[in-house]
PDB file of C-alpha atoms in Angstrom:
ATOM      1  CA  MET A   1       0.017   0.004  -0.011  1.00 89.00           C
ATOM      2  CA  LYS A   2       1.265   3.454  -0.927  1.00 95.00           C
ATOM      3  CA  GLU A   3       1.590   6.279   1.598  1.00 96.00           C
ATOM      4  CA  TYR A   4      -1.154   8.734   0.733  1.00 98.00           C
ATOM      5  CA  ALA A   5      -4.787   8.978  -0.452  1.00 98.00           C
ATOM      6  CA  PHE A   6      -7.244  11.742  -1.125  1.00 98.00           C
ATOM      7  CA  GLY A   7     -10.943  11.881  -0.097  1.00 98.00           C
ATOM      8  CA  ILE A   8     -13.414  14.238  -1.761  1.00 98.00           C
ATOM      9  CA  ASP A   9     -17.003  14.959  -0.681  1.00 95.00           C
ATOM     10  CA  LEU A  10     -18.597  16.774  -3.652  1.00 94.00           C
ATOM     11  CA  GLY A  11     -21.477  19.021  -2.686  1.00 89.00           C
ATOM     12  CA  GLY A  12     -23.567  21.519  -4.621  1.00 86.00           C
ATOM     13  CA  THR A  13     -21.799  24.531  -3.095  1.00 88.00           C
ATOM     14  CA  THR A  14     -18.326  23.250  -2.221  1.00 92.00           C
ATOM     15  CA  ALA A  15     -16.277  20.085  -2.425  1.00 95.00           C
ATOM     16  CA  LYS A  16     -14.527  19.054   0.840  1.00 96.00           C
ATOM     17  CA  VAL A  17     -11.153  17.550   0.160  1.00 98.00           C
ATOM     18  CA  GLY A  18      -8.848  15.677   2.560  1.00 98.00           C
ATOM     19  CA  LEU A  19      -5.269  14.450   2.328  1.00 98.00           C
ATOM     20  CA  PHE A  20      -4.872  11.248   4.376  1.00 98.00           C
ATOM     21  CA  THR A  21      -2.307   8.632   5.074  1.00 97.00           C
ATOM     22  CA  THR A  22      -3.553   5.271   3.867  1.00 97.00           C
ATOM     23  CA  ALA A  23      -3.696   4.204   7.545  1.00 95.00           C
ATOM     24  CA  GLY A  24      -6.559   6.712   7.985  1.00 95.00           C
ATOM     25  CA  ALA A  25      -4.871   9.728   9.519  1.00 96.00           C
ATOM     26  CA  LEU A  26      -6.257  13.045   8.171  1.00 97.00           C
ATOM     27  CA  LEU A  27      -3.346  15.302   7.473  1.00 98.00           C
ATOM     28  CA  GLU A  28      -5.071  18.289   5.957  1.00 97.00           C
ATOM     29  CA  LYS A  29      -8.528  19.293   4.719  1.00 97.00           C
ATOM     30  CA  TRP A  30      -9.796  22.223   2.686  1.00 97.00           C
ATOM     31  CA  GLU A  31     -12.690  23.207   0.454  1.00 96.00           C
ATOM     32  CA  VAL A  32     -12.994  23.901  -3.238  1.00 95.00           C
ATOM     33  CA  PRO A  33     -15.966  25.886  -4.656  1.00 94.00           C
ATOM     34  CA  THR A  34     -18.243  23.743  -6.886  1.00 94.00           C
ATOM     35  CA  ASP A  35     -18.517  25.424 -10.230  1.00 94.00           C
ATOM     36  CA  THR A  36     -21.971  24.348 -11.509  1.00 92.00           C
ATOM     37  CA  SER A  37     -21.827  26.535 -14.601  1.00 93.00           C
ATOM     38  CA  ASN A  38     -22.176  24.918 -18.067  1.00 93.00           C
ATOM     39  CA  ALA A  39     -23.808  21.863 -16.486  1.00 91.00           C
ATOM     40  CA  GLY A  40     -20.897  21.378 -14.145  1.00 92.00           C
ATOM     41  CA  GLU A  41     -18.370  21.026 -16.960  1.00 94.00           C
ATOM     42  CA  HIS A  42     -15.479  22.269 -14.897  1.00 95.00           C
ATOM     43  CA  ILE A  43     -16.184  20.190 -11.727  1.00 96.00           C
ATOM     44  CA  LEU A  44     -13.752  17.373 -12.406  1.00 96.00           C
ATOM     45  CA  GLY A  45     -11.053  19.693 -13.736  1.00 97.00           C
ATOM     46  CA  ASN A  46     -11.269  21.737 -10.560  1.00 97.00           C
ATOM     47  CA  LEU A  47     -11.027  18.641  -8.406  1.00 97.00           C
ATOM     48  CA  ALA A  48      -8.066  17.402 -10.278  1.00 98.00           C
ATOM     49  CA  LYS A  49      -6.311  20.787  -9.861  1.00 98.00           C
ATOM     50  CA  ALA A  50      -7.057  20.766  -6.106  1.00 98.00           C
ATOM     51  CA  VAL A  51      -5.378  17.349  -5.772  1.00 98.00           C
ATOM     52  CA  LYS A  52      -2.441  18.175  -7.975  1.00 98.00           C
ATOM     53  CA  ASP A  53      -1.775  21.505  -6.293  1.00 97.00           C
ATOM     54  CA  LYS A  54      -1.783  19.816  -2.817  1.00 98.00           C
ATOM     55  CA  MET A  55       0.574  17.129  -4.121  1.00 97.00           C
ATOM     56  CA  GLN A  56       2.992  19.766  -5.431  1.00 97.00           C
ATOM     57  CA  GLU A  57       2.759  21.764  -2.240  1.00 97.00           C
ATOM     58  CA  ASN A  58       3.719  18.711  -0.207  1.00 97.00           C
ATOM     59  CA  GLY A  59       6.206  17.228  -2.569  1.00 97.00           C
ATOM     60  CA  ILE A  60       4.036  14.159  -3.120  1.00 97.00           C
ATOM     61  CA  THR A  61       4.491  12.217  -6.329  1.00 96.00           C
ATOM     62  CA  ALA A  62       1.817  10.159  -8.153  1.00 96.00           C
ATOM     63  CA  GLU A  63       3.747   7.007  -7.226  1.00 96.00           C
ATOM     64  CA  GLN A  64       3.097   7.815  -3.521  1.00 97.00           C
ATOM     65  CA  VAL A  65      -0.711   8.143  -3.900  1.00 98.00           C
ATOM     66  CA  GLU A  66      -2.849   5.038  -3.595  1.00 97.00           C
ATOM     67  CA  GLY A  67      -5.813   6.805  -5.100  1.00 98.00           C
ATOM     68  CA  VAL A  68      -8.626   9.351  -4.861  1.00 98.00           C
ATOM     69  CA  GLY A  69     -12.077   8.551  -3.491  1.00 98.00           C
ATOM     70  CA  VAL A  70     -15.074  10.758  -4.337  1.00 97.00           C
ATOM     71  CA  GLY A  71     -18.527  10.951  -2.755  1.00 94.00           C
ATOM     72  CA  VAL A  72     -21.205  12.401  -5.071  1.00 92.00           C
ATOM     73  CA  PRO A  73     -24.796  13.459  -4.398  1.00 85.00           C
ATOM     74  CA  GLY A  74     -26.391  10.879  -6.597  1.00 84.00           C
ATOM     75  CA  PRO A  75     -26.539   7.158  -7.386  1.00 87.00           C
ATOM     76  CA  VAL A  76     -23.292   5.379  -8.373  1.00 89.00           C
ATOM     77  CA  LEU A  77     -22.775   2.133 -10.235  1.00 88.00           C
ATOM     78  CA  ASP A  78     -19.823  -0.193  -9.832  1.00 88.00           C
ATOM     79  CA  SER A  79     -17.843   2.466  -7.820  1.00 89.00           C
ATOM     80  CA  ARG A  80     -17.155   4.335 -11.016  1.00 92.00           C
ATOM     81  CA  ILE A  81     -20.234   5.595 -12.883  1.00 91.00           C
ATOM     82  CA  VAL A  82     -22.696   8.343 -11.976  1.00 91.00           C
ATOM     83  CA  PRO A  83     -25.724   7.183 -14.072  1.00 87.00           C
ATOM     84  CA  ILE A  84     -28.011  10.216 -13.708  1.00 86.00           C
ATOM     85  CA  VAL A  85     -27.895  13.995 -13.801  1.00 86.00           C
ATOM     86  CA  CYS A  86     -27.342  15.322 -10.241  1.00 84.00           C
ATOM     87  CA  ALA A  87     -29.900  18.107  -9.845  1.00 72.00           C
ATOM     88  CA  ASN A  88     -27.915  20.176  -7.250  1.00 73.00           C
ATOM     89  CA  LEU A  89     -24.772  20.071  -9.402  1.00 88.00           C
ATOM     90  CA  GLY A  90     -26.157  22.143 -12.203  1.00 84.00           C
ATOM     91  CA  GLY A  91     -26.956  19.242 -14.432  1.00 88.00           C
ATOM     92  CA  TRP A  92     -23.653  17.439 -13.982  1.00 93.00           C
ATOM     93  CA  GLY A  93     -23.611  13.701 -14.140  1.00 91.00           C
ATOM     94  CA  GLU A  94     -24.198  10.754 -16.522  1.00 92.00           C
ATOM     95  CA  ARG A  95     -20.495  10.015 -16.748  1.00 94.00           C
ATOM     96  CA  ASN A  96     -17.745   7.624 -15.796  1.00 96.00           C
ATOM     97  CA  VAL A  97     -16.196   9.730 -13.116  1.00 96.00           C
ATOM     98  CA  SER A  98     -13.538   7.177 -12.331  1.00 97.00           C
ATOM     99  CA  ILE A  99     -12.097   7.098 -15.863  1.00 97.00           C
ATOM    100  CA  GLN A 100     -12.466  10.854 -16.451  1.00 97.00           C
ATOM    101  CA  LEU A 101     -10.974  12.058 -13.187  1.00 97.00           C
ATOM    102  CA  SER A 102      -8.244   9.408 -13.276  1.00 97.00           C
ATOM    103  CA  GLY A 103      -7.282  10.699 -16.758  1.00 97.00           C
ATOM    104  CA  LEU A 104      -6.959  14.257 -15.390  1.00 97.00           C
ATOM    105  CA  LEU A 105      -4.752  12.894 -12.564  1.00 97.00           C
ATOM    106  CA  ASP A 106      -2.301  11.149 -14.839  1.00 94.00           C
ATOM    107  CA  GLY A 107      -3.663   7.701 -14.085  1.00 97.00           C
ATOM    108  CA  ILE A 108      -4.090   7.803 -10.308  1.00 97.00           C
ATOM    109  CA  GLU A 109      -6.870   5.380  -9.407  1.00 97.00           C
ATOM    110  CA  VAL A 110     -10.290   6.995  -8.697  1.00 98.00           C
ATOM    111  CA  LEU A 111     -13.242   5.256  -7.077  1.00 97.00           C
ATOM    112  CA  VAL A 112     -16.702   6.859  -6.559  1.00 95.00           C
ATOM    113  CA  GLY A 113     -19.641   6.304  -4.166  1.00 92.00           C
ATOM    114  CA  ASN A 114     -22.917   7.992  -3.299  1.00 89.00           C
ATOM    115  CA  ASP A 115     -22.251  10.619  -0.685  1.00 88.00           C
ATOM    116  CA  ALA A 116     -24.538   9.127   2.013  1.00 87.00           C
ATOM    117  CA  ASP A 117     -23.082   5.660   1.429  1.00 89.00           C
ATOM    118  CA  VAL A 118     -19.600   7.059   1.651  1.00 91.00           C
ATOM    119  CA  ALA A 119     -20.368   8.915   4.893  1.00 92.00           C
ATOM    120  CA  ALA A 120     -21.604   5.591   6.359  1.00 91.00           C
ATOM    121  CA  LEU A 121     -18.364   3.978   5.234  1.00 92.00           C
ATOM    122  CA  GLY A 122     -16.405   6.715   7.003  1.00 94.00           C
ATOM    123  CA  GLU A 123     -18.320   6.237  10.325  1.00 94.00           C
ATOM    124  CA  ILE A 124     -17.801   2.480  10.217  1.00 92.00           C
ATOM    125  CA  TRP A 125     -14.102   2.969   9.493  1.00 94.00           C
ATOM    126  CA  MET A 126     -13.119   5.739  11.856  1.00 95.00           C
ATOM    127  CA  GLY A 127     -16.293   6.984  13.566  1.00 95.00           C
ATOM    128  CA  CYS A 128     -19.046   5.874  15.946  1.00 94.00           C
ATOM    129  CA  ALA A 129     -19.375   2.414  14.372  1.00 94.00           C
ATOM    130  CA  LYS A 130     -15.663   1.662  14.212  1.00 92.00           C
ATOM    131  CA  GLY A 131     -15.147  -2.076  14.467  1.00 89.00           C
ATOM    132  CA  CYS A 132     -18.644  -2.888  13.077  1.00 93.00           C
ATOM    133  CA  ARG A 133     -18.978  -4.958   9.879  1.00 92.00           C
ATOM    134  CA  SER A 134     -22.584  -3.952   9.171  1.00 94.00           C
ATOM    135  CA  ALA A 135     -24.263  -0.654   9.991  1.00 96.00           C
ATOM    136  CA  VAL A 136     -26.818   1.790   8.563  1.00 96.00           C
ATOM    137  CA  MET A 137     -26.312   5.533   8.350  1.00 94.00           C
ATOM    138  CA  VAL A 138     -29.243   7.919   8.337  1.00 94.00           C
ATOM    139  CA  THR A 139     -28.657  11.556   7.646  1.00 90.00           C
ATOM    140  CA  LEU A 140     -31.421  13.965   8.700  1.00 92.00           C
ATOM    141  CA  GLY A 141     -30.800  17.257   6.908  1.00 87.00           C
ATOM    142  CA  THR A 142     -32.776  19.125   4.309  1.00 84.00           C
ATOM    143  CA  GLY A 143     -33.707  15.689   3.129  1.00 87.00           C
ATOM    144  CA  VAL A 144     -33.179  12.180   4.507  1.00 91.00           C
ATOM    145  CA  GLY A 145     -30.144  10.281   3.153  1.00 87.00           C
ATOM    146  CA  GLY A 146     -28.909   6.870   3.940  1.00 90.00           C
ATOM    147  CA  GLY A 147     -26.079   4.456   3.527  1.00 91.00           C
ATOM    148  CA  VAL A 148     -26.149   0.708   4.101  1.00 93.00           C
ATOM    149  CA  ILE A 149     -22.970  -1.216   4.866  1.00 91.00           C
ATOM    150  CA  VAL A 150     -23.218  -5.037   5.021  1.00 92.00           C
ATOM    151  CA  ASN A 151     -20.100  -7.118   5.818  1.00 90.00           C
ATOM    152  CA  GLY A 152     -17.930  -4.097   5.185  1.00 85.00           C
ATOM    153  CA  ARG A 153     -19.387  -3.325   1.756  1.00 86.00           C
ATOM    154  CA  ILE A 154     -21.600  -0.534   0.527  1.00 87.00           C
ATOM    155  CA  ILE A 155     -24.932  -1.806  -0.804  1.00 89.00           C
ATOM    156  CA  GLU A 156     -25.205   0.125  -4.111  1.00 83.00           C
ATOM    157  CA  GLY A 157     -27.914  -1.974  -5.735  1.00 85.00           C
ATOM    158  CA  ALA A 158     -28.663  -2.719  -9.369  1.00 85.00           C
ATOM    159  CA  HIS A 159     -29.553   0.882 -10.124  1.00 82.00           C
ATOM    160  CA  GLY A 160     -27.248   2.704  -7.732  1.00 77.00           C
ATOM    161  CA  ALA A 161     -30.201   3.408  -5.447  1.00 82.00           C
ATOM    162  CA  GLY A 162     -29.231   1.253  -2.501  1.00 86.00           C
ATOM    163  CA  GLY A 163     -29.672   3.115   0.762  1.00 88.00           C
ATOM    164  CA  GLU A 164     -32.299   5.642  -0.501  1.00 88.00           C
ATOM    165  CA  ILE A 165     -33.823   5.492   2.955  1.00 92.00           C
ATOM    166  CA  GLY A 166     -35.508   8.906   2.613  1.00 92.00           C
ATOM    167  CA  HIS A 167     -37.825   7.510  -0.060  1.00 93.00           C
ATOM    168  CA  ILE A 168     -39.242   4.594   1.785  1.00 95.00           C
ATOM    169  CA  THR A 169     -43.050   5.051   1.718  1.00 96.00           C
ATOM    170  CA  VAL A 170     -44.289   5.510   5.279  1.00 97.00           C
ATOM    171  CA  ASN A 171     -47.710   7.021   4.564  1.00 96.00           C
ATOM    172  CA  PRO A 172     -49.610   5.801   1.411  1.00 95.00           C
ATOM    173  CA  HIS A 173     -52.397   8.332   2.098  1.00 96.00           C
ATOM    174  CA  GLU A 174     -50.172  11.472   1.860  1.00 96.00           C
ATOM    175  CA  THR A 175     -51.399  13.956  -0.745  1.00 95.00           C
ATOM    176  CA  ALA A 176     -48.371  16.266  -0.699  1.00 95.00           C
ATOM    177  CA  VAL A 177     -45.696  15.446  -3.288  1.00 94.00           C
ATOM    178  CA  CYS A 178     -42.127  14.573  -2.254  1.00 91.00           C
ATOM    179  CA  GLY A 179     -39.232  16.103  -4.159  1.00 84.00           C
ATOM    180  CA  CYS A 180     -38.744  12.710  -5.771  1.00 85.00           C
ATOM    181  CA  GLY A 181     -42.264  12.844  -7.249  1.00 89.00           C
ATOM    182  CA  LYS A 182     -43.749  10.162  -4.924  1.00 94.00           C
ATOM    183  CA  HIS A 183     -46.131  10.700  -2.029  1.00 96.00           C
ATOM    184  CA  GLY A 184     -45.597   9.769   1.630  1.00 96.00           C
ATOM    185  CA  CYS A 185     -41.844   9.369   1.667  1.00 96.00           C
ATOM    186  CA  LEU A 186     -39.975   9.309   4.999  1.00 97.00           C
ATOM    187  CA  GLU A 187     -38.212  12.506   3.906  1.00 94.00           C
ATOM    188  CA  GLN A 188     -41.545  14.362   4.038  1.00 96.00           C
ATOM    189  CA  TYR A 189     -41.758  13.678   7.774  1.00 97.00           C
ATOM    190  CA  SER A 190     -38.277  13.182   9.264  1.00 96.00           C
ATOM    191  CA  SER A 191     -36.094  15.696   7.446  1.00 94.00           C
ATOM    192  CA  ALA A 192     -35.586  19.240   8.719  1.00 94.00           C
ATOM    193  CA  THR A 193     -37.993  20.497   6.085  1.00 93.00           C
ATOM    194  CA  GLY A 194     -40.433  17.729   6.937  1.00 96.00           C
ATOM    195  CA  VAL A 195     -40.454  18.563  10.617  1.00 97.00           C
ATOM    196  CA  VAL A 196     -41.250  22.190   9.801  1.00 97.00           C
ATOM    197  CA  ARG A 197     -44.003  21.155   7.314  1.00 97.00           C
ATOM    198  CA  CYS A 198     -45.564  18.814   9.805  1.00 98.00           C
ATOM    199  CA  MET A 199     -45.375  21.286  12.639  1.00 98.00           C
ATOM    200  CA  LYS A 200     -47.057  23.977  10.531  1.00 98.00           C
ATOM    201  CA  LYS A 201     -49.820  21.489   9.713  1.00 97.00           C
ATOM    202  CA  LEU A 202     -50.283  20.712  13.413  1.00 97.00           C
ATOM    203  CA  LEU A 203     -50.545  24.414  14.191  1.00 98.00           C
ATOM    204  CA  ASP A 204     -53.194  24.867  11.484  1.00 97.00           C
ATOM    205  CA  GLU A 205     -55.179  21.847  12.725  1.00 97.00           C
ATOM    206  CA  ASN A 206     -55.030  23.021  16.329  1.00 97.00           C
ATOM    207  CA  PRO A 207     -55.668  26.736  16.190  1.00 96.00           C
ATOM    208  CA  ASP A 208     -56.795  27.042  19.841  1.00 95.00           C
ATOM    209  CA  THR A 209     -53.819  25.119  21.286  1.00 96.00           C
ATOM    210  CA  PRO A 210     -51.164  27.418  22.759  1.00 96.00           C
ATOM    211  CA  CYS A 211     -47.713  26.970  21.199  1.00 98.00           C
ATOM    212  CA  THR A 212     -44.574  29.025  21.547  1.00 97.00           C
ATOM    213  CA  LEU A 213     -43.876  28.548  17.820  1.00 98.00           C
ATOM    214  CA  ARG A 214     -47.195  30.058  16.628  1.00 96.00           C
ATOM    215  CA  GLY A 215     -46.702  33.164  14.585  1.00 95.00           C
ATOM    216  CA  THR A 216     -42.908  32.734  14.298  1.00 97.00           C
ATOM    217  CA  ASP A 217     -40.674  31.779  11.381  1.00 96.00           C
ATOM    218  CA  PHE A 218     -39.357  28.624  13.018  1.00 97.00           C
ATOM    219  CA  ALA A 219     -36.853  25.973  11.891  1.00 96.00           C
ATOM    220  CA  ALA A 220     -36.628  22.302  12.803  1.00 97.00           C
ATOM    221  CA  LYS A 221     -34.232  23.121  15.617  1.00 97.00           C
ATOM    222  CA  ASP A 222     -36.832  25.436  17.187  1.00 98.00           C
ATOM    223  CA  VAL A 223     -39.395  22.607  17.150  1.00 98.00           C
ATOM    224  CA  PHE A 224     -37.056  20.331  19.171  1.00 98.00           C
ATOM    225  CA  ASP A 225     -36.070  23.168  21.502  1.00 98.00           C
ATOM    226  CA  ALA A 226     -39.714  23.898  22.159  1.00 98.00           C
ATOM    227  CA  ALA A 227     -40.425  20.258  22.859  1.00 98.00           C
ATOM    228  CA  ARG A 228     -37.485  20.076  25.226  1.00 98.00           C
ATOM    229  CA  ALA A 229     -38.870  23.182  27.015  1.00 98.00           C
ATOM    230  CA  GLY A 230     -42.247  21.480  27.581  1.00 97.00           C
ATOM    231  CA  ASP A 231     -44.354  22.833  24.686  1.00 98.00           C
ATOM    232  CA  ALA A 232     -47.068  20.242  24.304  1.00 97.00           C
ATOM    233  CA  LEU A 233     -47.753  20.702  20.602  1.00 98.00           C
ATOM    234  CA  ALA A 234     -44.082  20.731  19.688  1.00 98.00           C
ATOM    235  CA  ALA A 235     -43.620  17.586  21.753  1.00 98.00           C
ATOM    236  CA  ARG A 236     -46.469  15.966  19.800  1.00 98.00           C
ATOM    237  CA  GLU A 237     -44.711  16.726  16.547  1.00 98.00           C
ATOM    238  CA  VAL A 238     -41.428  15.282  17.835  1.00 98.00           C
ATOM    239  CA  ASP A 239     -43.280  12.163  18.997  1.00 98.00           C
ATOM    240  CA  GLU A 240     -44.956  11.725  15.565  1.00 98.00           C
ATOM    241  CA  MET A 241     -41.669  12.363  13.720  1.00 98.00           C
ATOM    242  CA  THR A 242     -39.727   9.835  15.776  1.00 98.00           C
ATOM    243  CA  ASP A 243     -42.559   7.279  15.565  1.00 98.00           C
ATOM    244  CA  THR A 244     -42.419   7.505  11.754  1.00 98.00           C
ATOM    245  CA  LEU A 245     -38.651   7.296  11.699  1.00 98.00           C
ATOM    246  CA  GLY A 246     -38.595   4.436  14.254  1.00 98.00           C
ATOM    247  CA  MET A 247     -41.036   2.495  12.084  1.00 97.00           C
ATOM    248  CA  ALA A 248     -38.768   2.991   9.033  1.00 97.00           C
ATOM    249  CA  LEU A 249     -35.655   1.944  10.848  1.00 98.00           C
ATOM    250  CA  ALA A 250     -37.440  -1.174  12.115  1.00 97.00           C
ATOM    251  CA  SER A 251     -38.271  -2.134   8.536  1.00 96.00           C
ATOM    252  CA  ILE A 252     -34.589  -1.608   7.522  1.00 96.00           C
ATOM    253  CA  ALA A 253     -33.476  -3.700  10.521  1.00 97.00           C
ATOM    254  CA  SER A 254     -35.651  -6.593   9.385  1.00 95.00           C
ATOM    255  CA  THR A 255     -33.972  -6.448   5.951  1.00 93.00           C
ATOM    256  CA  THR A 256     -30.303  -5.779   6.793  1.00 94.00           C
ATOM    257  CA  ASP A 257     -29.959  -6.612  10.514  1.00 95.00           C
ATOM    258  CA  PRO A 258     -27.273  -4.035  11.185  1.00 96.00           C
ATOM    259  CA  GLU A 259     -25.084  -3.933  14.271  1.00 97.00           C
ATOM    260  CA  MET A 260     -25.873  -0.273  14.639  1.00 96.00           C
ATOM    261  CA  PHE A 261     -27.870   2.638  13.299  1.00 97.00           C
ATOM    262  CA  MET A 262     -25.860   5.896  12.986  1.00 96.00           C
ATOM    263  CA  VAL A 263     -27.889   9.114  12.757  1.00 96.00           C
ATOM    264  CA  GLY A 264     -26.245  12.283  11.466  1.00 92.00           C
ATOM    265  CA  GLY A 265     -27.146  15.554   9.840  1.00 88.00           C
ATOM    266  CA  GLY A 266     -28.329  18.790  11.391  1.00 88.00           C
ATOM    267  CA  VAL A 267     -31.523  17.323  13.008  1.00 93.00           C
ATOM    268  CA  ALA A 268     -29.384  14.804  14.930  1.00 93.00           C
ATOM    269  CA  ARG A 269     -27.940  17.706  16.948  1.00 93.00           C
ATOM    270  CA  ALA A 270     -31.228  17.831  18.835  1.00 96.00           C
ATOM    271  CA  GLY A 271     -29.802  15.133  21.110  1.00 96.00           C
ATOM    272  CA  ASP A 272     -31.863  13.216  23.642  1.00 97.00           C
ATOM    273  CA  VAL A 273     -35.136  14.919  22.767  1.00 98.00           C
ATOM    274  CA  LEU A 274     -34.791  13.106  19.398  1.00 98.00           C
ATOM    275  CA  PHE A 275     -32.927   9.923  20.337  1.00 98.00           C
ATOM    276  CA  ASN A 276     -34.845   8.844  23.425  1.00 98.00           C
ATOM    277  CA  PRO A 277     -38.286   8.670  21.796  1.00 98.00           C
ATOM    278  CA  LEU A 278     -36.766   7.347  18.545  1.00 98.00           C
ATOM    279  CA  ARG A 279     -35.256   4.345  20.388  1.00 98.00           C
ATOM    280  CA  GLU A 280     -38.523   3.612  22.106  1.00 98.00           C
ATOM    281  CA  HIS A 281     -40.610   3.762  18.944  1.00 98.00           C
ATOM    282  CA  PHE A 282     -38.013   1.576  17.174  1.00 98.00           C
ATOM    283  CA  LYS A 283     -38.427  -1.102  19.800  1.00 98.00           C
ATOM    284  CA  THR A 284     -42.176  -0.996  19.341  1.00 97.00           C
ATOM    285  CA  TYR A 285     -41.889  -1.843  15.630  1.00 98.00           C
ATOM    286  CA  ALA A 286     -38.733  -3.899  15.437  1.00 98.00           C
ATOM    287  CA  PHE A 287     -38.566  -7.641  14.919  1.00 97.00           C
ATOM    288  CA  SER A 288     -37.814  -9.247  18.278  1.00 96.00           C
ATOM    289  CA  SER A 289     -34.174 -10.098  17.633  1.00 96.00           C
ATOM    290  CA  CYS A 290     -33.436  -6.564  16.370  1.00 97.00           C
ATOM    291  CA  ARG A 291     -35.044  -4.539  19.193  1.00 96.00           C
ATOM    292  CA  GLU A 292     -31.781  -3.843  21.011  1.00 96.00           C
ATOM    293  CA  THR A 293     -29.976  -2.588  17.909  1.00 98.00           C
ATOM    294  CA  PRO A 294     -28.172   0.643  19.100  1.00 97.00           C
ATOM    295  CA  ILE A 295     -29.265   3.936  17.574  1.00 98.00           C
ATOM    296  CA  VAL A 296     -26.469   6.446  18.108  1.00 97.00           C
ATOM    297  CA  ALA A 297     -25.321   9.869  16.930  1.00 95.00           C
ATOM    298  CA  ALA A 298     -22.741   9.873  14.161  1.00 95.00           C
ATOM    299  CA  THR A 299     -19.436  11.341  15.318  1.00 95.00           C
ATOM    300  CA  LEU A 300     -17.376  12.421  12.305  1.00 94.00           C
ATOM    301  CA  GLY A 301     -19.727  15.292  11.377  1.00 90.00           C
ATOM    302  CA  ASN A 302     -18.970  16.930   8.067  1.00 88.00           C
ATOM    303  CA  ASP A 303     -15.725  14.936   7.758  1.00 95.00           C
ATOM    304  CA  ALA A 304     -17.529  11.584   7.385  1.00 94.00           C
ATOM    305  CA  GLY A 305     -17.657  11.958   3.622  1.00 93.00           C
ATOM    306  CA  ILE A 306     -13.923  12.460   3.145  1.00 97.00           C
ATOM    307  CA  TYR A 307     -13.058   9.617   5.497  1.00 97.00           C
ATOM    308  CA  GLY A 308     -15.401   7.286   3.661  1.00 95.00           C
ATOM    309  CA  ALA A 309     -14.111   8.389   0.283  1.00 97.00           C
ATOM    310  CA  VAL A 310     -10.587   7.370   1.316  1.00 98.00           C
ATOM    311  CA  ARG A 311     -11.985   4.087   2.568  1.00 96.00           C
ATOM    312  CA  LEU A 312     -13.150   3.366  -0.956  1.00 95.00           C
ATOM    313  CA  ILE A 313      -9.574   3.479  -2.002  1.00 96.00           C
ATOM    314  CA  VAL A 314      -7.710   1.798   0.838  1.00 95.00           C
ATOM    315  CA  GLY A 315     -10.300  -1.028   1.327  1.00 86.00           C
ATOM    316  CA  GLU A 316      -9.837  -3.474   4.193  1.00 68.00           C
TER     317      GLU A 316
END
């Protein structure tokens, strides 16, 4: 194994880049703006320049680099191909990222994974699930993302859609449309935007119930803070949200039987007011042998993606 590897977490605004040793030590991290102009035509060129510039700065040769791992916000096939256009990358996608970026890096190996899958791989390698062979990552942010690791391997699926936890149908009677075009997806209830949507609906349905959030421009964090402070209507929303999420995790547990669920993203920062009811609802729905599966907060934060991207390269 060579000495160095690079991990890249490609987002719609910036790409996070990390220089690592192949043993997993993060030596340096920085960000590169994501240029989404011209359907993202310059994205790979900019990433290649960021890697090459750092190599030159540190006197690292191509012969010392094991490879570059990249997490992208979309499905990935065979650790190489992004088969669809990624909406938040200006229309970028539908390309063999591995071959194209490797060509720009003078032949250095490049492997690619879905960003949520890669974050899960990072947590299982160097984060809260270190030492586990099978674990499921759930990211609660603007949407709901997920990554499923079984026996140390990312479950990509036949269409690159393995781990699309946010689009499990949890309410077939929902009339509102999810961003994916379906109705009743988990993302509509358990994401940050979902919590706000459902809280507003509760306020509208209970006009005479006092609530500290009424008449304010609140965010998901405010809902959890209000519930923690004893607001009954906010507490009801948190209970309903965690009930829905617990049911979804129980279904996943019956399919993959993970050693651990890792919950990350901005909503996870709510802490016990989220995790305590989530664990209880999960036990209600879970298959008997899965009821004690730990549900814990992810620990690598925004660095999970670059750690996992490197793990794509260095393997086991």
